[in-house]
Tab-separated table of C-alpha atoms and ligand atoms in Angstrom:
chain	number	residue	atom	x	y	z
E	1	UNK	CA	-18.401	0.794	-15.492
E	2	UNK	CA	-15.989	1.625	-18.226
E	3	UNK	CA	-18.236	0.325	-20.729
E	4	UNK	CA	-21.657	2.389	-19.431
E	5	UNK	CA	-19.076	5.658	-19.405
E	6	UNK	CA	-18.473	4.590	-22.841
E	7	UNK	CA	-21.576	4.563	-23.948
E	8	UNK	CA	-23.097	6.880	-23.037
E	9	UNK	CA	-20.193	9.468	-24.499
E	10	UNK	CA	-22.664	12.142	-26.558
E	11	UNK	CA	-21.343	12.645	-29.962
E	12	UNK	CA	-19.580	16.504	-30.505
E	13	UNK	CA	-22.798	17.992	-31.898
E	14	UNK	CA	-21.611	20.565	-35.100
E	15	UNK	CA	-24.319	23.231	-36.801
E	16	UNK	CA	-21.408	24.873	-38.533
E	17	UNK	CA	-20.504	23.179	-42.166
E	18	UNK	CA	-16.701	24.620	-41.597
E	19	UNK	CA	-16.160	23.062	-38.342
E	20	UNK	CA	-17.670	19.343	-39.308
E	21	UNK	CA	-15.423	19.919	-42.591
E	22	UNK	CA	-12.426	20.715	-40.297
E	23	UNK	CA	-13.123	17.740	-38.097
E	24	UNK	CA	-13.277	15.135	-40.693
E	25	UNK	CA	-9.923	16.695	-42.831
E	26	UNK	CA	-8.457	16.119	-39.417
E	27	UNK	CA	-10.191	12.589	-39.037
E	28	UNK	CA	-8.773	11.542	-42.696
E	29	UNK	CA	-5.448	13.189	-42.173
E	30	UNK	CA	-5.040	10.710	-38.986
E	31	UNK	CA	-5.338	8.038	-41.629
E	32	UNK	CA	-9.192	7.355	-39.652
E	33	UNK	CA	-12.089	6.042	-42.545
E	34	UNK	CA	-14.806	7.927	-42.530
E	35	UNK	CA	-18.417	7.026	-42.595
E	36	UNK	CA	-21.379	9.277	-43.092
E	37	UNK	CA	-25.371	8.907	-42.265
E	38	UNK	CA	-27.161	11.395	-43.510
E	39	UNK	CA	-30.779	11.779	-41.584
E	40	UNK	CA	-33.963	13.721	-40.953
E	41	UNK	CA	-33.756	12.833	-37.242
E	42	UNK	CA	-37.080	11.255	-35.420
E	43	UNK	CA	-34.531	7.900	-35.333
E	44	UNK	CA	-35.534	4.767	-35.248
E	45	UNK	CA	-33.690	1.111	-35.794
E	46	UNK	CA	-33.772	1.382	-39.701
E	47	UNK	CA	-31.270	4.806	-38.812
E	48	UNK	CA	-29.354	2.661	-36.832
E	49	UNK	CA	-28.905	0.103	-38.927
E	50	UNK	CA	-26.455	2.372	-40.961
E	51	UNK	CA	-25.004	3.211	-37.701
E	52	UNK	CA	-23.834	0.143	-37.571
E	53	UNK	CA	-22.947	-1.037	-40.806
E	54	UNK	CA	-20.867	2.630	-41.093
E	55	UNK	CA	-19.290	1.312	-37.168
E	56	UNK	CA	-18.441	-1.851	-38.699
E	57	UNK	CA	-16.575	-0.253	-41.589
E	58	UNK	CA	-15.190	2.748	-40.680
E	59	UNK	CA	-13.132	4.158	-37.535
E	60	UNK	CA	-15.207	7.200	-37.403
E	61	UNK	CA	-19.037	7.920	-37.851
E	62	UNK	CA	-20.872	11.081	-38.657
E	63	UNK	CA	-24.230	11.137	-38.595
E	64	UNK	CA	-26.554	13.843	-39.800
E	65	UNK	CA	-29.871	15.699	-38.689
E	66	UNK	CA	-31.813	18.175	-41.091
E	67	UNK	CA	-35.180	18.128	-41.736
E	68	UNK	CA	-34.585	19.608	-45.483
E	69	UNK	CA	-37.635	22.370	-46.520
E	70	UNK	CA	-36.211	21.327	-49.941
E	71	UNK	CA	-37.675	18.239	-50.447
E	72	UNK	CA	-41.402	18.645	-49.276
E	73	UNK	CA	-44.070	20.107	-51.076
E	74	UNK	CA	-45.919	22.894	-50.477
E	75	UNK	CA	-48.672	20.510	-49.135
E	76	UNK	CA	-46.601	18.399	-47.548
E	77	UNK	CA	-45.584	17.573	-43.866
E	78	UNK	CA	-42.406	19.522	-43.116
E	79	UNK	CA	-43.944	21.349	-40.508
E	80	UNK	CA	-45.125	18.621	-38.432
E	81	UNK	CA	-42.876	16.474	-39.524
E	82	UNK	CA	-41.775	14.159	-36.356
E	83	UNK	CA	-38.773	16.415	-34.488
E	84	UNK	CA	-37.054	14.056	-31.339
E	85	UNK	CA	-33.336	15.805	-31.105
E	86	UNK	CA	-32.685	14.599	-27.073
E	87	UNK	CA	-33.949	10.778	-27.803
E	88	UNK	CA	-32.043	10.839	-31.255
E	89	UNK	CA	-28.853	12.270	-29.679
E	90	UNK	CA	-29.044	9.697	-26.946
E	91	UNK	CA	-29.706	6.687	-29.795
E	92	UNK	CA	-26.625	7.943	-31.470
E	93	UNK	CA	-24.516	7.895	-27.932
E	94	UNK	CA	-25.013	4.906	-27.326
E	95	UNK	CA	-24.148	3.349	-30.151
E	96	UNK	CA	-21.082	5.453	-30.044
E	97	UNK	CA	-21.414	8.161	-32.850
E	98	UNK	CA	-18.323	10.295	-33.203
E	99	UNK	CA	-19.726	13.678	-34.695
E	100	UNK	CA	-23.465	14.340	-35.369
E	101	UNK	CA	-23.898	17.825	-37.628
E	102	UNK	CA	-27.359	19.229	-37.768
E	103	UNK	CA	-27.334	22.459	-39.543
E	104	UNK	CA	-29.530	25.481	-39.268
E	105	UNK	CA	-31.935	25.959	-42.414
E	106	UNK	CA	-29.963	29.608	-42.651
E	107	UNK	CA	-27.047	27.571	-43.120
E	108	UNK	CA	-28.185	25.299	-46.154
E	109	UNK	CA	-30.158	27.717	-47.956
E	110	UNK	CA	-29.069	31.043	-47.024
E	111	UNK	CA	-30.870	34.304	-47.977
E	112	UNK	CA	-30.886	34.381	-52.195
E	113	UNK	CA	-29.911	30.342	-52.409
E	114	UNK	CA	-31.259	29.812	-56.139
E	115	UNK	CA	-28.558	26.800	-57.066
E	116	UNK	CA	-30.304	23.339	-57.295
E	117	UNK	CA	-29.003	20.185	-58.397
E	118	UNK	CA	-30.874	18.802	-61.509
E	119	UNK	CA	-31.694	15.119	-60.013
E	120	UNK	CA	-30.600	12.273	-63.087
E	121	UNK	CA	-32.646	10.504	-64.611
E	122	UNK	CA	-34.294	7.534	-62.311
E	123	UNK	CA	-35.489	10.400	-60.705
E	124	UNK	CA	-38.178	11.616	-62.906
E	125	UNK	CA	-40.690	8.678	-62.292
E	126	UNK	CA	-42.629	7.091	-59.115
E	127	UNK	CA	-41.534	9.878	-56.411
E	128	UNK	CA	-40.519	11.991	-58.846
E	129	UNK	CA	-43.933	12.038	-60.597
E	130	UNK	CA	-45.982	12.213	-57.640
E	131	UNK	CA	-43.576	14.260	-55.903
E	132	UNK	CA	-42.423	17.129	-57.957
E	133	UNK	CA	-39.327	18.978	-56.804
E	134	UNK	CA	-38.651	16.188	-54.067
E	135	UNK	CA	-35.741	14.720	-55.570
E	136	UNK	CA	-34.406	18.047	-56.348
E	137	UNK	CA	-34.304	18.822	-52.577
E	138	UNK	CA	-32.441	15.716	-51.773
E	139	UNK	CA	-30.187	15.945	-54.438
E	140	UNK	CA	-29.216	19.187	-53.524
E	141	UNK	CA	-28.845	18.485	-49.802
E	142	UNK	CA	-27.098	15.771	-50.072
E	143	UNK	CA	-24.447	17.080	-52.504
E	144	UNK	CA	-24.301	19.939	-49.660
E	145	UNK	CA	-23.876	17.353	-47.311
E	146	UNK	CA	-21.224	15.242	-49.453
E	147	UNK	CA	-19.352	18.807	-49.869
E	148	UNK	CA	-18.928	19.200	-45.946
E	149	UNK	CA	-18.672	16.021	-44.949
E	150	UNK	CA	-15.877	14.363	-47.167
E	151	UNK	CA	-16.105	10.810	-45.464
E	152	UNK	CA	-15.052	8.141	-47.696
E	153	UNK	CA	-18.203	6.075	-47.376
E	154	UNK	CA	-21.932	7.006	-47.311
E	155	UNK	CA	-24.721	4.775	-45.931
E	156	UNK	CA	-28.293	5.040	-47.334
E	157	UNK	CA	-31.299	2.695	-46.848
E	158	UNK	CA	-33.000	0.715	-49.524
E	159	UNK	CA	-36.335	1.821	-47.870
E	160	UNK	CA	-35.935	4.753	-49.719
E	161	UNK	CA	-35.079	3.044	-53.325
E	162	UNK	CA	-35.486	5.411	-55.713
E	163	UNK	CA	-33.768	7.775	-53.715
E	164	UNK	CA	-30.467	5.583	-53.046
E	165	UNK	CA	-30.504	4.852	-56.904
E	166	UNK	CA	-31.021	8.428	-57.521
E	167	UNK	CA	-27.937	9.755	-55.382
E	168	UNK	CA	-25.631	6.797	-56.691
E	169	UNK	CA	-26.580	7.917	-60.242
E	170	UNK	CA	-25.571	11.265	-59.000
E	171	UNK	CA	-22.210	10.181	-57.646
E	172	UNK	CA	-21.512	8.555	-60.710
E	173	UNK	CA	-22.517	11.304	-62.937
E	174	UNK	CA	-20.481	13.824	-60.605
E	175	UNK	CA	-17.487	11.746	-59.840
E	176	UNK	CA	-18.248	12.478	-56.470
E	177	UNK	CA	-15.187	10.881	-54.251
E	178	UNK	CA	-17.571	8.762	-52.317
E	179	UNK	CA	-18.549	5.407	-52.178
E	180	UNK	CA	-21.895	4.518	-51.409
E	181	UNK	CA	-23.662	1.150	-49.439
E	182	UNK	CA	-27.249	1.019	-49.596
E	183	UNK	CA	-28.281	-1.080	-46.376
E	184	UNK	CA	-31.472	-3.708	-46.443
E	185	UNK	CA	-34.787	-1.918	-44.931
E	186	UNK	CA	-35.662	-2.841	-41.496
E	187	UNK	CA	-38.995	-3.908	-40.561
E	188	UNK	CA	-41.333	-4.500	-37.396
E	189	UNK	CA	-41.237	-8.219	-36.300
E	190	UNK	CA	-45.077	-8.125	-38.219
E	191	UNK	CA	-43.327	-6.561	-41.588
E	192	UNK	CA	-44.275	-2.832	-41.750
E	193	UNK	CA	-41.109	-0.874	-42.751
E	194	UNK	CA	-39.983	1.420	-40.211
E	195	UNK	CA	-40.635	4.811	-40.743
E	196	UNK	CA	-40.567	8.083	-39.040
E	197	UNK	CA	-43.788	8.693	-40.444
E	198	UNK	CA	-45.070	5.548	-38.611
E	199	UNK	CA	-45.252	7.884	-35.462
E	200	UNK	CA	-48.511	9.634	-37.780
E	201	UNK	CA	-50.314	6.271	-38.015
E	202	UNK	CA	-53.625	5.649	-35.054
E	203	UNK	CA	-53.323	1.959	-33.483
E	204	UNK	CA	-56.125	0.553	-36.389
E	205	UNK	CA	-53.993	2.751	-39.031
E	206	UNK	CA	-51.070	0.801	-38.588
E	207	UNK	CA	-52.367	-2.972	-38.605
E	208	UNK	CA	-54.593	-0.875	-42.268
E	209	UNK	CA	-50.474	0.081	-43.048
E	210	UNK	CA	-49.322	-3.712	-42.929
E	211	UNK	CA	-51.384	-4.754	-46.131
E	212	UNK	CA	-48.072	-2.741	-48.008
E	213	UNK	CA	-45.727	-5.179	-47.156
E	214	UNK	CA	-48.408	-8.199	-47.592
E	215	UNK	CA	-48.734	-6.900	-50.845
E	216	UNK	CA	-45.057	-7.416	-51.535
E	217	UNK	CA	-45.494	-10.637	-50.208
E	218	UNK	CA	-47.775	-11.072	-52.471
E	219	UNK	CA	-45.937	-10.170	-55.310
E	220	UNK	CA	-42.769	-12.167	-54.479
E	221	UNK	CA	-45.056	-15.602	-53.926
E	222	UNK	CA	-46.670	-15.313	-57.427
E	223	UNK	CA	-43.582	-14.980	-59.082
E	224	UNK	CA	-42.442	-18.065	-56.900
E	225	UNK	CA	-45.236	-19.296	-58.387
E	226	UNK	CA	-44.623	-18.953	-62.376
E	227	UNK	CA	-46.650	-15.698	-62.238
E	228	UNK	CA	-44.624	-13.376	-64.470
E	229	UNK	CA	-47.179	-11.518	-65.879
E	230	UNK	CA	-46.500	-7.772	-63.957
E	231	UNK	CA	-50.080	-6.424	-64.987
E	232	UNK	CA	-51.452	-9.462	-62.933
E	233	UNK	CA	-49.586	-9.149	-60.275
E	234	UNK	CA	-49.942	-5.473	-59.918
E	235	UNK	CA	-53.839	-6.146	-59.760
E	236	UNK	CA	-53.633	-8.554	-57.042
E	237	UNK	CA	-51.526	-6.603	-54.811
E	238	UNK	CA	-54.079	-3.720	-55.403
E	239	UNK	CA	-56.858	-6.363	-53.845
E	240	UNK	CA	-54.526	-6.482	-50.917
E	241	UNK	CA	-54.377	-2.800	-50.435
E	242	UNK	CA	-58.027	-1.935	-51.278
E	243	UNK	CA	-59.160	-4.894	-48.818
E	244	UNK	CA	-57.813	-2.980	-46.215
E	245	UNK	CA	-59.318	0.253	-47.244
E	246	UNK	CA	-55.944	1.548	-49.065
E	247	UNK	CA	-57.518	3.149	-51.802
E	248	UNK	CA	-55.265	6.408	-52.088
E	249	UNK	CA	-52.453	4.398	-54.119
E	250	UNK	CA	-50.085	6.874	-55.941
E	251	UNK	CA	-48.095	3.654	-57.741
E	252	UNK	CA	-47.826	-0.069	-57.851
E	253	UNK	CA	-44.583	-0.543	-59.839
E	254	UNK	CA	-42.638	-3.549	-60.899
E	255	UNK	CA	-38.983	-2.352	-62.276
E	256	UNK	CA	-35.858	-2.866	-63.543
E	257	UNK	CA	-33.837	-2.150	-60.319
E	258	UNK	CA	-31.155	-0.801	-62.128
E	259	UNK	CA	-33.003	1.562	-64.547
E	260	UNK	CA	-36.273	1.799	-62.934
E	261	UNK	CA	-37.989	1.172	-66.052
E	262	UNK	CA	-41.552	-0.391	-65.576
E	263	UNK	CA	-41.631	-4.358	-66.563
E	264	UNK	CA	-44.141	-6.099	-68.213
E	265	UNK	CA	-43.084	-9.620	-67.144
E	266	UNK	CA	-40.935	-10.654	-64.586
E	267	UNK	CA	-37.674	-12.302	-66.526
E	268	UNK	CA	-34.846	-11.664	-64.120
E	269	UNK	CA	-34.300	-9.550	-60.886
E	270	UNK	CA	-36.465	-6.968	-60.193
E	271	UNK	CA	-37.973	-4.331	-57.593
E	272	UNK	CA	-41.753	-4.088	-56.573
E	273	UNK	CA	-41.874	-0.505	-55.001
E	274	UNK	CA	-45.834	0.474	-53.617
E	275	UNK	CA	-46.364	4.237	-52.483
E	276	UNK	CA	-50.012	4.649	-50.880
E	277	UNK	CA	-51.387	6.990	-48.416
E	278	UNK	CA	-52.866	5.150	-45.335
E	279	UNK	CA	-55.235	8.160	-43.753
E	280	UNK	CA	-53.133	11.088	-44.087
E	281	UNK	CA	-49.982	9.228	-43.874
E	282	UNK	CA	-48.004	8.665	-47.263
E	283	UNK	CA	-46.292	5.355	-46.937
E	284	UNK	CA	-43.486	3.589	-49.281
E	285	UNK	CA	-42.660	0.022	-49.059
E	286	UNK	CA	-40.231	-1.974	-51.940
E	287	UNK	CA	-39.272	-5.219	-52.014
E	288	UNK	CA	-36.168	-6.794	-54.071
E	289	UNK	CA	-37.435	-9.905	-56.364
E	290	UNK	CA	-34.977	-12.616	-58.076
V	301	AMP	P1	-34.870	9.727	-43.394
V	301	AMP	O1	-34.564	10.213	-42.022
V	301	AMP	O2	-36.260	9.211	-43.547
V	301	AMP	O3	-34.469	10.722	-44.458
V	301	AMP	O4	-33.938	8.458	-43.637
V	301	AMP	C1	-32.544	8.547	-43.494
V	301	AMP	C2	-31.932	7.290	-44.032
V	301	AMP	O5	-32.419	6.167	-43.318
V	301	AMP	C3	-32.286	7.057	-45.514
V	301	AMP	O6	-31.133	6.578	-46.184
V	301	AMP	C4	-33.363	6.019	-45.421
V	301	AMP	O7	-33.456	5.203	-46.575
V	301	AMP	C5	-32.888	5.204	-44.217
V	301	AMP	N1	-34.015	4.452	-43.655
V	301	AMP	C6	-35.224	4.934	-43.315
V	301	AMP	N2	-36.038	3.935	-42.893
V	301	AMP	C7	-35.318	2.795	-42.990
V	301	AMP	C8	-35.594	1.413	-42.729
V	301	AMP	N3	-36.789	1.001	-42.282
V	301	AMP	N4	-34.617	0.521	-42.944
V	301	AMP	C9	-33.395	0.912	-43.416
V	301	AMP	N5	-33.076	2.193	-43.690
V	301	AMP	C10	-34.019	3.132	-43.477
């Protein structure tokens, strides 16, 4: 009985940046660690995975909700973007979230905002090429975020690659207090990344969506196999996608994962990041290789 009472405890829900700063002074002031998951909501078990790895490392966990106007383009999906506040606040109670903030757009960009953060420099290619101003938004958010929230540890998901390179660049160039953990992607038991854009995808788009992570298969058995050639490899995982009808491919890219520059032969660890739209649904898969 205790346990279900337990669990189902709703985190203290906070739209006001002052009173989630207040609350986590007072957190670090009782000597608690801190842990902080930033979000856009419509959770699924990749979110939760830095639920847990934040649980299993800190003594308190904040977890965050905006869907930032910031980071889309004007032709982009923030309006229909996938919105599920009651099932997300529930996912978070039960796995025992402390304090879940979720601002109001007013809030984060109030009337006259002009101050951006200039994202460094992994951000300029991949996303930030076919996604101008993206990493801008994020960057900006999340030094918003990093300003409210002072937890001592930030969790972000290697799904998003670039992006977790791109903010620990910015903590480093900064000096942000913060240390970061970038948490392995989860994946259906078939291999498709989650995604909160999966909820877009029709039942045939989503078995068309699992040639992404085939291709990175791909990639990762070729190597095994003494392939280290990246132009040939980048060809044969565009076979994969286009035999599936994936023909909108905005990159196939086989990097340093450090620097993000583009390789021309596979020598020592790298990442294989794909970004393709499957319908109307921009996907991004990546896959670590050494
Ligand atoms: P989002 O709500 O899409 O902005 O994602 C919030 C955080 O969850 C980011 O750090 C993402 O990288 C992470 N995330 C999203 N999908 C996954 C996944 N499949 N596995 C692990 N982390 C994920």
């Amino acid at each position: 009985m205790n346990e279900v009472l337990a669990r189902s405890k709703q985190p203290l829900v906070l739209q006001s940046p002052l009173e989630v700063h207040s609350a986590v002074i007072r957190a670090r002031t009782c000597g608690k660690r801190v842990g902080l998951v930033p979000t856009m909501g419509a959770l699924h078990a990749g979110h939760l995975s830095l639920v847990h790895a934040a649980k299993a490392e800190c003594d308190v966990v904040v977890a965050t909700i905006f869907v930032n106007p910031a980071q889309f383009g004007p032709h982009e999906d923030f309006d229909s973007y996938p919105r599920s506040f009651e099932s997300d606040i529930e996912a978070l109670a039960d796995l025992q979230v402390d304090l879940l903030f979720c601002p109001a757009t007013a809030e984060v960009y109030p009337p006259g905002f002009s101050t951006y953060v200039d994202p460094p420099d992994v951000a300029k290619r991949l996303e930030g090429e076919c996604r101008p101003g993206h990493f801008r938004g994020v960057a900006t958010v999340v030094l918003k975020l990093f300003h409210w929230i002072p937890a001592h540890v930030a969790y972000f998901g290697e799904k998003d690659f670039q992006q977790s390179l791109m903010i620990e660049h910015m903590v480093r160039d900064v000096g942000l207090p913060i240390e970061m953990r970038v948490c392995p992607i989860v994946r259906d038991q078939d291999g498709l990344a989650l995604s909160s854009r999966n909820r877009y995808l029709s039942a045939i788009e989503r078995q068309t969506a699992l040639a992404l992570s085939e291709s990175l298969q791909l990639a990762e058995d070729l190597v095994r196999q003494g392939i280290c050639e990246t132009q040939i490899i980048r060809t044969e995982m565009r076979c994969v996608l286009e035999a599936q009808g994936i023909r909108d491919i905005d990159y196939i890219s086989i990097c340093n994962p450090q620097t993000l520059e583009e390789q021309s032969e596979v020598h020592s660890n790298v990442v294989v990041l794909v970004a393709a739209y499957v319908g109307k649904t921009r996907l991004i898969d990546n896959r670590r290789i050494g």
